[in-house]
Amino acid sequence: MSFIKELWAFMRARKKYWLLPIVVMMVLLGALIVLAQGSAVAPFIYTLF
């Protein structure tokens, strides 16, 4: 949790708010990959790509 706080503090201090959508998309894609590892949802996720 401290990593997220540090990242947010960095973005606020340096006015790098444009990084937020990139970070959010990376987290969502990472979660999608983790979900696809051996679940019943995997065949449906692979058809998206």
PDB file of C-alpha atoms in Angstrom:
ATOM      1  CA  MET A   1       0.000   0.000   0.000  1.00  0.00           C
ATOM      2  CA  SER A   2       2.921   2.358   0.633  1.00  0.00           C
ATOM      3  CA  PHE A   3       3.952   2.002  -3.020  1.00  0.00           C
ATOM      4  CA  ILE A   4       0.627   3.450  -4.139  1.00  0.00           C
ATOM      5  CA  LYS A   5       0.944   6.326  -1.673  1.00  0.00           C
ATOM      6  CA  GLU A   6       4.470   7.085  -2.863  1.00  0.00           C
ATOM      7  CA  LEU A   7       3.415   6.932  -6.508  1.00  0.00           C
ATOM      8  CA  TRP A   8       0.504   9.296  -5.851  1.00  0.00           C
ATOM      9  CA  ALA A   9       2.781  11.682  -3.920  1.00  0.00           C
ATOM     10  CA  PHE A  10       5.253  11.647  -6.822  1.00  0.00           C
ATOM     11  CA  MET A  11       2.532  12.390  -9.366  1.00  0.00           C
ATOM     12  CA  ARG A  12       1.117  15.200  -7.232  1.00  0.00           C
ATOM     13  CA  ALA A  13       4.493  16.799  -6.513  1.00  0.00           C
ATOM     14  CA  ARG A  14       5.729  16.636 -10.101  1.00  0.00           C
ATOM     15  CA  LYS A  15       2.314  17.394 -11.722  1.00  0.00           C
ATOM     16  CA  LYS A  16       2.426  14.111 -13.653  1.00  0.00           C
ATOM     17  CA  TYR A  17      -1.299  13.427 -13.621  1.00  0.00           C
ATOM     18  CA  TRP A  18      -1.117  12.099 -17.186  1.00  0.00           C
ATOM     19  CA  LEU A  19       0.584   8.973 -15.753  1.00  0.00           C
ATOM     20  CA  LEU A  20      -2.557   7.960 -13.865  1.00  0.00           C
ATOM     21  CA  PRO A  21      -4.461   6.463 -16.858  1.00  0.00           C
ATOM     22  CA  ILE A  22      -1.354   4.534 -17.894  1.00  0.00           C
ATOM     23  CA  VAL A  23      -0.902   3.083 -14.414  1.00  0.00           C
ATOM     24  CA  VAL A  24      -4.596   2.188 -14.159  1.00  0.00           C
ATOM     25  CA  MET A  25      -4.553   0.389 -17.529  1.00  0.00           C
ATOM     26  CA  MET A  26      -1.414  -1.538 -16.565  1.00  0.00           C
ATOM     27  CA  VAL A  27      -3.044  -2.660 -13.320  1.00  0.00           C
ATOM     28  CA  LEU A  28      -6.223  -3.720 -15.132  1.00  0.00           C
ATOM     29  CA  LEU A  29      -4.302  -5.692 -17.752  1.00  0.00           C
ATOM     30  CA  GLY A  30      -2.223  -7.323 -15.018  1.00  0.00           C
ATOM     31  CA  ALA A  31      -5.379  -8.337 -13.171  1.00  0.00           C
ATOM     32  CA  LEU A  32      -6.819  -9.715 -16.402  1.00  0.00           C
ATOM     33  CA  ILE A  33      -3.711 -11.831 -16.960  1.00  0.00           C
ATOM     34  CA  VAL A  34      -3.828 -13.145 -13.390  1.00  0.00           C
ATOM     35  CA  LEU A  35      -7.507 -14.034 -13.803  1.00  0.00           C
ATOM     36  CA  ALA A  36      -6.778 -15.838 -17.050  1.00  0.00           C
ATOM     37  CA  GLN A  37      -4.274 -18.189 -15.388  1.00  0.00           C
ATOM     38  CA  GLY A  38      -6.234 -21.392 -15.094  1.00  0.00           C
ATOM     39  CA  SER A  39      -9.779 -20.224 -14.571  1.00  0.00           C
ATOM     40  CA  ALA A  40     -13.023 -20.999 -16.328  1.00  0.00           C
ATOM     41  CA  VAL A  41     -13.032 -17.436 -17.671  1.00  0.00           C
ATOM     42  CA  ALA A  42      -9.822 -17.971 -19.649  1.00  0.00           C
ATOM     43  CA  PRO A  43     -11.401 -18.999 -22.995  1.00  0.00           C
ATOM     44  CA  PHE A  44     -13.608 -15.915 -22.968  1.00  0.00           C
ATOM     45  CA  ILE A  45     -10.697 -13.585 -22.137  1.00  0.00           C
ATOM     46  CA  TYR A  46      -8.504 -14.995 -24.909  1.00  0.00           C
ATOM     47  CA  THR A  47     -11.188 -14.232 -27.502  1.00  0.00           C
ATOM     48  CA  LEU A  48     -10.887 -10.535 -26.628  1.00  0.00           C
ATOM     49  CA  PHE A  49      -7.324 -10.455 -27.908  1.00  0.00           C
TER      50      PHE A  49
END
